[in-house]
mmCIF file of C-alpha atoms and ligand atoms in Angstrom:
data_model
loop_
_atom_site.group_PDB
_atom_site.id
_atom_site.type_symbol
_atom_site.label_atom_id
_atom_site.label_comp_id
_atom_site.label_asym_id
_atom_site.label_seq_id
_atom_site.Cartn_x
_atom_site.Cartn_y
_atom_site.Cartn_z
ATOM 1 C CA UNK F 923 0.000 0.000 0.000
ATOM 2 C CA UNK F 924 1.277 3.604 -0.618
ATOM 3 C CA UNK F 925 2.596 5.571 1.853
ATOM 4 C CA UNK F 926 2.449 9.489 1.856
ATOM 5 C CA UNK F 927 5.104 10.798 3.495
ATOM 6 C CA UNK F 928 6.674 14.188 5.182
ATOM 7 C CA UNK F 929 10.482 15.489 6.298
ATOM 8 C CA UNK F 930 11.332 17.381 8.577
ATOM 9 C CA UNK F 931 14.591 19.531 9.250
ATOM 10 C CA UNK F 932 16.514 18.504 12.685
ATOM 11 C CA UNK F 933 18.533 21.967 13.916
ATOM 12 C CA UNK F 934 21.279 23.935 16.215
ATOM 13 C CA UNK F 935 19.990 26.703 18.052
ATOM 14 C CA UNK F 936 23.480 28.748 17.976
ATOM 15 C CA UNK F 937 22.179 31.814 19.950
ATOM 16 C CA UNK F 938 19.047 32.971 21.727
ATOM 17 C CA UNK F 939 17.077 29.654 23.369
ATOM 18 C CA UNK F 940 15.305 30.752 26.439
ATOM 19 C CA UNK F 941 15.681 34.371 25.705
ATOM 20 C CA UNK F 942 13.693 33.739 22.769
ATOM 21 C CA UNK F 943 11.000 32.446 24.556
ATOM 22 C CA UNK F 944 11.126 36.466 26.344
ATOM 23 C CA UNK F 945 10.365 37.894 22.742
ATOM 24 C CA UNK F 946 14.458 38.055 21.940
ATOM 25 C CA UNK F 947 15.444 36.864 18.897
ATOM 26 C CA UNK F 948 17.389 33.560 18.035
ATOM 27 C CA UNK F 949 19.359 32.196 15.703
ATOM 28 C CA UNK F 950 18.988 28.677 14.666
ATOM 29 C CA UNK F 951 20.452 26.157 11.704
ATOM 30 C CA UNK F 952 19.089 23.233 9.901
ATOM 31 C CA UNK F 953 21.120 20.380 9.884
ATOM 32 C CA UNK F 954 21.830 17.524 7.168
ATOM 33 C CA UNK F 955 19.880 14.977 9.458
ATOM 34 C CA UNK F 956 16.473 14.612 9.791
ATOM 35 C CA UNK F 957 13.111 12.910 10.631
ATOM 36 C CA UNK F 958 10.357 11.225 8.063
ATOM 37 C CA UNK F 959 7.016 10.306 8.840
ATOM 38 C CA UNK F 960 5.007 7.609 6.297
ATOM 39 C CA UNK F 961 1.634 7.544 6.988
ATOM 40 C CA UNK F 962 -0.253 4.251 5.412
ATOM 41 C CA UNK F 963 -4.107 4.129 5.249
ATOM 42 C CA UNK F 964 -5.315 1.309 7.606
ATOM 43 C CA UNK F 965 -8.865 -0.399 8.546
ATOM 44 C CA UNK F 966 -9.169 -0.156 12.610
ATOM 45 C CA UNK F 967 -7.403 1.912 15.015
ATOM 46 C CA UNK F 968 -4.273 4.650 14.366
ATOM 47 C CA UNK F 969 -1.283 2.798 15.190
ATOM 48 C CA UNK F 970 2.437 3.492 15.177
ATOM 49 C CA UNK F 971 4.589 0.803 13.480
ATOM 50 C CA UNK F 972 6.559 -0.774 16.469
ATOM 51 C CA UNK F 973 10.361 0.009 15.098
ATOM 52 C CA UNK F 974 9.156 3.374 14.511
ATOM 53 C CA UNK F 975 12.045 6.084 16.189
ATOM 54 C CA UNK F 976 10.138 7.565 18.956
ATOM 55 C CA UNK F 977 9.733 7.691 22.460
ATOM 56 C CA UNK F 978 6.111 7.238 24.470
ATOM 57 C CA UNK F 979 5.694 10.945 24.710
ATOM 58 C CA UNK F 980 5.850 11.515 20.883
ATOM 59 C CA UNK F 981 3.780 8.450 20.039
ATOM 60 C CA UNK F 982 1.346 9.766 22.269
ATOM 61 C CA UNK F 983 1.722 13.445 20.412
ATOM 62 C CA UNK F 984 1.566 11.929 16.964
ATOM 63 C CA UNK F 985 -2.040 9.905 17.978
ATOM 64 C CA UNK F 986 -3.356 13.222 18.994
ATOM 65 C CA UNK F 987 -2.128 15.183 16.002
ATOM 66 C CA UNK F 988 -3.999 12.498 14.366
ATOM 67 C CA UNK F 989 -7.576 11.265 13.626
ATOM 68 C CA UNK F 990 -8.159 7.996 16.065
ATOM 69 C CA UNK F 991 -8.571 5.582 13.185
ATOM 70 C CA UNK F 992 -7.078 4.609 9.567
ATOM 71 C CA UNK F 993 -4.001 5.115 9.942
ATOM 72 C CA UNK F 994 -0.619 3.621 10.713
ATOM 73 C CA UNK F 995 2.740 6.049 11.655
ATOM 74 C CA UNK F 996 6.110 4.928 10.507
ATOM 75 C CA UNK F 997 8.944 7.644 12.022
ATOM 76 C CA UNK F 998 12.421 7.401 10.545
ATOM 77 C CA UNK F 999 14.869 9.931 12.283
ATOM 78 C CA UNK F 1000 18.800 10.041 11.773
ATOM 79 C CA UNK F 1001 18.522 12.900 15.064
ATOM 80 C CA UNK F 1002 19.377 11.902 18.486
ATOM 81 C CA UNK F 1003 15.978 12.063 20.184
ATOM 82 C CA UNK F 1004 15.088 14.365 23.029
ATOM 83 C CA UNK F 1005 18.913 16.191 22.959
ATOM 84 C CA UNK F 1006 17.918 19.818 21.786
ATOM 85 C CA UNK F 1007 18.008 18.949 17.823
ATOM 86 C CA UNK F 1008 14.842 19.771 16.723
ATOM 87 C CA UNK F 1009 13.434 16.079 17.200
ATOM 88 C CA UNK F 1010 10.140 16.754 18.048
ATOM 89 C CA UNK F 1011 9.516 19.856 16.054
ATOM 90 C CA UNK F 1012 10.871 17.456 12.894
ATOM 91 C CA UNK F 1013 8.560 15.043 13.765
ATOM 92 C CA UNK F 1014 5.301 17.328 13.976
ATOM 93 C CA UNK F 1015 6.305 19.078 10.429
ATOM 94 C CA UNK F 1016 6.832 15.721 8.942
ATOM 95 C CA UNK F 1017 3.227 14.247 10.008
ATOM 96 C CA UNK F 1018 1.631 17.709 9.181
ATOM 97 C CA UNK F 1019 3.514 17.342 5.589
ATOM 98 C CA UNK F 1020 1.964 13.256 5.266
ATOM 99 C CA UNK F 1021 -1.057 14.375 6.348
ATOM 100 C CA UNK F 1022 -1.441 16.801 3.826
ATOM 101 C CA UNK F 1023 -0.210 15.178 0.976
ATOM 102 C CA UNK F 1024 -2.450 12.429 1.773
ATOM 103 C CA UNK F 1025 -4.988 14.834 1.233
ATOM 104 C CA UNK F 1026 -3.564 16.192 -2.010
ATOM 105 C CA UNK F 1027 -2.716 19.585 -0.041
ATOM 106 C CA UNK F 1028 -0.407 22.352 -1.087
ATOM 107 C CA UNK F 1029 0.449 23.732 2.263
ATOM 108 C CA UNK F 1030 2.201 26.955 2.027
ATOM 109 C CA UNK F 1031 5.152 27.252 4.940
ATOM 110 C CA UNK F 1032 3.111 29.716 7.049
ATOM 111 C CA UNK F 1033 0.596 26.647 7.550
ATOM 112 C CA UNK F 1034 2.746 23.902 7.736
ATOM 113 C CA UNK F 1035 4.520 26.148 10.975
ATOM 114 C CA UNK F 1036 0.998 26.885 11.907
ATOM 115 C CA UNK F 1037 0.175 23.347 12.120
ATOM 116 C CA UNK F 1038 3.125 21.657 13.962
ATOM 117 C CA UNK F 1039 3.496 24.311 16.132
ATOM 118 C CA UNK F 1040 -0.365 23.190 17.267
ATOM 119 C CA UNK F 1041 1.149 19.594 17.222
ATOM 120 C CA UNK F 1042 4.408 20.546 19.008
ATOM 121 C CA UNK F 1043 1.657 22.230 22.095
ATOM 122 C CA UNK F 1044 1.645 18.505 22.516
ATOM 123 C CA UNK F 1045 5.726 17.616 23.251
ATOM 124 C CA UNK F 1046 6.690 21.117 25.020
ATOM 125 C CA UNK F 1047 3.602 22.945 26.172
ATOM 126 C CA UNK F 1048 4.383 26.553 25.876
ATOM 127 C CA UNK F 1049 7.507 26.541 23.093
ATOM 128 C CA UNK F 1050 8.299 29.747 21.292
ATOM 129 C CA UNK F 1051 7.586 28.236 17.514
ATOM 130 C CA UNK F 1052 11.736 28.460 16.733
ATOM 131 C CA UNK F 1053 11.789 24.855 16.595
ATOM 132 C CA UNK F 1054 9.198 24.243 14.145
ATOM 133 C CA UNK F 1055 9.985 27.339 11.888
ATOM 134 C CA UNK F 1056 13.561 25.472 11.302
ATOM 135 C CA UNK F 1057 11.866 22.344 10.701
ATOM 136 C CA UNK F 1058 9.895 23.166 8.290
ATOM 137 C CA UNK F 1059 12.103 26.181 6.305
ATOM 138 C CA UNK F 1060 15.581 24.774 6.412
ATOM 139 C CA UNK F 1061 18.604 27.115 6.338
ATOM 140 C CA UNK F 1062 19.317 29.263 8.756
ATOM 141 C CA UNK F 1063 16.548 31.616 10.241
ATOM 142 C CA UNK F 1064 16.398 34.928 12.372
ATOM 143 C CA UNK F 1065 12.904 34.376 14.230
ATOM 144 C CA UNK F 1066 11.077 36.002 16.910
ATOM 145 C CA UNK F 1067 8.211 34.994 19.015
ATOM 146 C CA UNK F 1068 4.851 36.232 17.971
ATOM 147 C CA UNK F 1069 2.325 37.443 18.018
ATOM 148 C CA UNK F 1070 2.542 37.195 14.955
ATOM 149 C CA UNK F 1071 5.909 35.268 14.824
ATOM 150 C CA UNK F 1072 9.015 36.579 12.463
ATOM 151 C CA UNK F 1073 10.704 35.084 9.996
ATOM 152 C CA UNK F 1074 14.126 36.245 8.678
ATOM 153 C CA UNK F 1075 15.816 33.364 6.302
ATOM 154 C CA UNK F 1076 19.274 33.958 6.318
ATOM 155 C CA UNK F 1077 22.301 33.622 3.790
ATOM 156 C CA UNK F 1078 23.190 29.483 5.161
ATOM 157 C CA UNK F 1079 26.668 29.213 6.454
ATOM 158 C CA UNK F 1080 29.103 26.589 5.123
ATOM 159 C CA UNK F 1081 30.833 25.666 8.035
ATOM 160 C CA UNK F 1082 30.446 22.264 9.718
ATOM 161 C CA UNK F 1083 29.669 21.390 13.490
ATOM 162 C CA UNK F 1084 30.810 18.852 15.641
ATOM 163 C CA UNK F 1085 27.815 17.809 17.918
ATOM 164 C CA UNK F 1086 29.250 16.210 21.283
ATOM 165 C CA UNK F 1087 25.995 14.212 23.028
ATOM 166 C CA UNK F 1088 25.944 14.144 26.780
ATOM 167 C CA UNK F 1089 23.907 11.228 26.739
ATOM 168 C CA UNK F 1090 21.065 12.347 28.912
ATOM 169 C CA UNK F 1091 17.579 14.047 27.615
ATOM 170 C CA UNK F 1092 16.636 17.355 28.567
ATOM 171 C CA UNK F 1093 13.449 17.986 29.609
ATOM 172 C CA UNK F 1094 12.344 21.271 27.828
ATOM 173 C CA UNK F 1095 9.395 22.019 29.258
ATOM 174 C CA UNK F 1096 10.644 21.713 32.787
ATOM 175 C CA UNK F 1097 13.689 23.990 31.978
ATOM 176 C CA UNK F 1098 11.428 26.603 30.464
ATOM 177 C CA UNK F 1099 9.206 26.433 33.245
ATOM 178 C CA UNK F 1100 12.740 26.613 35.771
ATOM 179 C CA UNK F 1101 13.360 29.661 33.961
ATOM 180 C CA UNK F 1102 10.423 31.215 34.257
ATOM 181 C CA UNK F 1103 9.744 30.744 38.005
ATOM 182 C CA UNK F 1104 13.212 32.099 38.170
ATOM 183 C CA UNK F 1105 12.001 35.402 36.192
ATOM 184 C CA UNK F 1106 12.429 38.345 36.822
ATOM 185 C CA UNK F 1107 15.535 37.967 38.516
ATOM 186 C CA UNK F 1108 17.208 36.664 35.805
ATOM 187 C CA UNK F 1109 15.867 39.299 33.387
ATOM 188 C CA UNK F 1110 19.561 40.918 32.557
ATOM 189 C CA UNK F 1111 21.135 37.419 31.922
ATOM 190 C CA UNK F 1112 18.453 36.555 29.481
ATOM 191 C CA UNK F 1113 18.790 40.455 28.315
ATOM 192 C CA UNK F 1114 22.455 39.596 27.391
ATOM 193 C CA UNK F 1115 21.715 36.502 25.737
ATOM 194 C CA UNK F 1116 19.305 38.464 23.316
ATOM 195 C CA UNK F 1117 21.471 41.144 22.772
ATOM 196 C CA UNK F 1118 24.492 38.529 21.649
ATOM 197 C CA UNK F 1119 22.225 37.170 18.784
ATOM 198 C CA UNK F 1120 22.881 40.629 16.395
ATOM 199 C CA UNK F 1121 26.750 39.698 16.970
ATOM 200 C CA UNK F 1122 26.528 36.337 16.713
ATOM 201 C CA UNK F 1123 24.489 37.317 13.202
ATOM 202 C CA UNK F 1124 27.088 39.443 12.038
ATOM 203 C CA UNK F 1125 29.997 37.013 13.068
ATOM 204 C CA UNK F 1126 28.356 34.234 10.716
ATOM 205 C CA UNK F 1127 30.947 34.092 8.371
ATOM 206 C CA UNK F 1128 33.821 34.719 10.486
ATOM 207 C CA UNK F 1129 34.542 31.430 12.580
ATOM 208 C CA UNK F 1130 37.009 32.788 14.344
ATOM 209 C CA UNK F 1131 35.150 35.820 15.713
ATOM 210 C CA UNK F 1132 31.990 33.585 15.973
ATOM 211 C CA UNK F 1133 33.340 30.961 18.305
ATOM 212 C CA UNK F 1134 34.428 33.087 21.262
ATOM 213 C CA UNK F 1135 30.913 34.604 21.138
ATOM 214 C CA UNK F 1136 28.902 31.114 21.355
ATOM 215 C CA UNK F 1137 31.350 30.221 23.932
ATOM 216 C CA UNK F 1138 30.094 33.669 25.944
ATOM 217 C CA UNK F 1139 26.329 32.214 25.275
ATOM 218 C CA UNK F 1140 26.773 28.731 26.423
ATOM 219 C CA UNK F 1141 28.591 30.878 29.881
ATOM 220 C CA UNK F 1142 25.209 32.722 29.783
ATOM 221 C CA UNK F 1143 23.481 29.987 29.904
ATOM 222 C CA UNK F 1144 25.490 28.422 32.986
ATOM 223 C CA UNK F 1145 24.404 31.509 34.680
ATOM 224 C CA UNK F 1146 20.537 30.924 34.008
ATOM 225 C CA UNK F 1147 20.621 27.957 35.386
ATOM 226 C CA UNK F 1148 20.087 25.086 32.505
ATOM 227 C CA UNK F 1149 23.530 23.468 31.960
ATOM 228 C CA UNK F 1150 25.344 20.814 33.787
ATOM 229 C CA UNK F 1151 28.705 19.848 34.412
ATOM 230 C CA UNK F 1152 28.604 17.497 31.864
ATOM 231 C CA UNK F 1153 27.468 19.933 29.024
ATOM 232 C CA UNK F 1154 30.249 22.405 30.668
ATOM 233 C CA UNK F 1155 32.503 19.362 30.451
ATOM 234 C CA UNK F 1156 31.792 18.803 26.977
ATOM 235 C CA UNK F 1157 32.829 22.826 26.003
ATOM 236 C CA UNK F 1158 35.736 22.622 27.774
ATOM 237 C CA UNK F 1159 36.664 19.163 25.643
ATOM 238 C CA UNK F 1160 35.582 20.838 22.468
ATOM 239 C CA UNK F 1161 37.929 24.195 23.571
ATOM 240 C CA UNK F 1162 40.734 22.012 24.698
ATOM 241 C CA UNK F 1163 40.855 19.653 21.398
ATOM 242 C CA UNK F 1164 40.856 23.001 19.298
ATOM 243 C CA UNK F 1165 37.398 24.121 18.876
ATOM 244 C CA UNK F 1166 36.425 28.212 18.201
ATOM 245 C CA UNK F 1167 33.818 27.976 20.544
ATOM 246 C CA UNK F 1168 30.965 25.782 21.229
ATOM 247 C CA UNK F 1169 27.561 25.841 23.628
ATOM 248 C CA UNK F 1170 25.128 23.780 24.726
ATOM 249 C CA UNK F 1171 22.853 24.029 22.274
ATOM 250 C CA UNK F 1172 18.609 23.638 23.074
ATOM 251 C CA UNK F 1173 17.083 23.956 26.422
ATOM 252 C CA UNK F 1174 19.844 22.069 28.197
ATOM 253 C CA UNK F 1175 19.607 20.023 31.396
ATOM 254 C CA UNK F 1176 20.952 17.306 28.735
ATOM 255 C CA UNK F 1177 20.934 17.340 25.440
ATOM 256 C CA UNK F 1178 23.942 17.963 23.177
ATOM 257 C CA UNK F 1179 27.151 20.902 22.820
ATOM 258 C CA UNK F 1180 27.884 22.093 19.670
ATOM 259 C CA UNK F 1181 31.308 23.184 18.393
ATOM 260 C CA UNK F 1182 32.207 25.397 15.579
ATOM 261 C CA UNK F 1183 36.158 24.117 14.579
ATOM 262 C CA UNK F 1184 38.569 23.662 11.494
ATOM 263 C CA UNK F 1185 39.191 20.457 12.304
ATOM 264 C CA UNK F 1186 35.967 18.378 13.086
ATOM 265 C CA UNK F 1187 37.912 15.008 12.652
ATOM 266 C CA UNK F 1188 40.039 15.477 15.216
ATOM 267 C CA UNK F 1189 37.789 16.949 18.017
ATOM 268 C CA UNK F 1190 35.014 13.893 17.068
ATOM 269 C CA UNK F 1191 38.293 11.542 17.337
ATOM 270 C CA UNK F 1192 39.164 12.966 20.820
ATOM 271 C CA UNK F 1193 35.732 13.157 22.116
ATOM 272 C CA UNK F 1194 34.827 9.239 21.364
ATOM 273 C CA UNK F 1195 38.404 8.490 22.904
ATOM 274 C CA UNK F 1196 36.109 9.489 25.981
ATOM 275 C CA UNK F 1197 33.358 7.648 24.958
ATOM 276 C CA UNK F 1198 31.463 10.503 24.293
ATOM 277 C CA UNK F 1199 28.990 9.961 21.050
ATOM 278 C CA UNK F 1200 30.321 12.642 18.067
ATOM 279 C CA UNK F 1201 29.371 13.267 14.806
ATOM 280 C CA UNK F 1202 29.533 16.477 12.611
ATOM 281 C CA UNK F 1203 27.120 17.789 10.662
ATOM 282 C CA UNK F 1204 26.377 20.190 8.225
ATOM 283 C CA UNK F 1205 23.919 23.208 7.891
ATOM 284 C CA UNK F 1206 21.116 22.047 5.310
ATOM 285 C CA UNK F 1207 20.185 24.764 3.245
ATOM 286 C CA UNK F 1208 16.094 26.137 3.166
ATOM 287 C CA UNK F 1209 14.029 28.479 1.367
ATOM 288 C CA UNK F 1210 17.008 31.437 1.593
ATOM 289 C CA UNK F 1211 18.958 28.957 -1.013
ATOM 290 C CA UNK F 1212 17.926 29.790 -4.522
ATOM 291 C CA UNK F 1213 16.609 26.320 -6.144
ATOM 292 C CA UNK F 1214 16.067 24.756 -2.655
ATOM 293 C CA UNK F 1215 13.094 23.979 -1.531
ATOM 294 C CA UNK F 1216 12.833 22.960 2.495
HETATM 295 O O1 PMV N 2333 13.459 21.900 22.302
HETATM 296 P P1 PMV N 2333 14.855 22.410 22.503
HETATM 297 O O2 PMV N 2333 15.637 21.674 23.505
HETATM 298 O O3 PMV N 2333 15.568 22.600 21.213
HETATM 299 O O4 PMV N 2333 14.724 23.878 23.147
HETATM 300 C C1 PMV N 2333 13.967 24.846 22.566
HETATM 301 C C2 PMV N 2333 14.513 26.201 22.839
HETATM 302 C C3 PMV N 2333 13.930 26.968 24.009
HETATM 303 O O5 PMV N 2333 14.210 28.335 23.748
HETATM 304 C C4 PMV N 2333 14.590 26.565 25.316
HETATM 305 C C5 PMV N 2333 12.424 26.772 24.161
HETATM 306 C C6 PMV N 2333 11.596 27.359 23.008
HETATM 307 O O6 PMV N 2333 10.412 26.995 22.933
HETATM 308 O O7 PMV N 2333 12.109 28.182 22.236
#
């Protein structure tokens, strides 16, 4: 039987999360790894297909997002789930995208956002929309919370990361919520966090200018209160084995550091010397690219 079926775009936030969620911008990548949903007409009950890549919490999400019966959810993701790459956000743009074309639907971007971010209500409760507007566009995007959200799609940088994986999940909706009952005495931090973004923007195609500033975010983010030792472990591997800079990179808590270095090979060799999972990726280019479509 056919199966209609919908990507979406895992990401880096390099500058802004939390702040973002204050009405600050933040600057976030897609990356060259990804999630697809296949959605197969069935008689009886929705199901999901039981290698499918996704946790209880998203296979709960996913039978909300969809009607109770007729049909059965494959996920395929090449992302690390629950580390602060876009996994969830991926996954609600890819059903929204199979859902549609099962339909026969032209959705134009603003709708397919519109829609996972509904779905994405689901996974995170009150999330700013950053995640989904990467999933679904590609590239790499300036965006601000709404109402009504922005949308700047920037020129996509070349440069590869290395992505170092603490190993533990994040919980995002707890570490927003952390923040928040921790507002509004940590107003300036998240103040300087938002004000970083513009030179982060402006650094884009200047690694070595670029790294020392994510560096200065991930210390930012120490100071609100959602890394670890291990993420702050993980930056001081990347800066010791040669890296620019590098941050946690998500809501933290967990999750995954990203580092921004000329030589990804040898940081990824030095960081699974540890036992530490690497891999580099690459930005993935969206709707900024001319003949790319997200
Ligand atoms: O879902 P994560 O781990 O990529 O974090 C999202 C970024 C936050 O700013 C912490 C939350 C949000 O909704 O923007």
């Amino acid at each position: 039987m056919s199966a209609f079926v919908g990507r979406g775009h895992g990401k880096l936030i390099l500058a802004g999360e939390h702040a973002v969620v204050y009405g600050h911008p933040a600057l976030a990548v897609a990356v060259d790894r990804g999630v697809e949903v296949r959605l197969t007409r069935i008689d009886g009950p929705t199901r999901t297909c039981a290698d499918t890549a996704c946790d209880d919490r998203l296979t709960e999400a996913l039978h909300a997002a969809l009607e109770p019966t007729g049909w059965e959810v494959s996920v395929f993701s090449d992302l690390p789930i629950g580390r602060g790459m876009g996994s969830s956000a991926a996954i609600s743009v890819g059903l929204v995208r199979a859902r549609a074309a099962a339909d026969g639907e032209t959705l134009s971007l603003q709708t397919i956002w519109e829609r996972a971010f509904a779905a994405e209500k689901a996974f995170h409760g009150n999330p700013s929309g950053l995640d989904q507007a990467v999933a679904c566009r590609g590239g790499l995007l300036r965006y601000r919370k709404g109402p009504p959200p922005h949308f700047d799609d920037l020129p996509c940088p070349s440069w590869p990361l290395v992505v170092l994986d603490s190993g533990a999940a994040g919980d995002t909706r707890a570490l927003v919520e952390g923040v928040r009952e921790r507002h509004p005495g940590n107003q300036q931090v998240l103040e300087a966090i938002g004000s970083l973004v513009g030179k982060v923007e402006r650094a884009m195609n200047a690694p070595d200018q670029l790294g020392p500033l994510l560096t200065h975010n991930h210390t930012l983010l120490r100071h609100l209160g959602v890394s670890t030792p291990e993420l702050d472990d993980l930056v001081q591997l990347a800066l010791n084995h040669g890296a620019l800079g590098a941050k946690l990179a998500g809501a933290g808590g967990g999750g995954v550091v990203l580092a921004l270095t000329h030589d990804p090979k040898a940081l990824e060799q030095a960081a699974r010397a540890r036992g530490i999972h690497a891999f580099t990726c690459h930005p993935q280019p969206g709707v900024s690219s001319a003949g790319v479509s997200p």
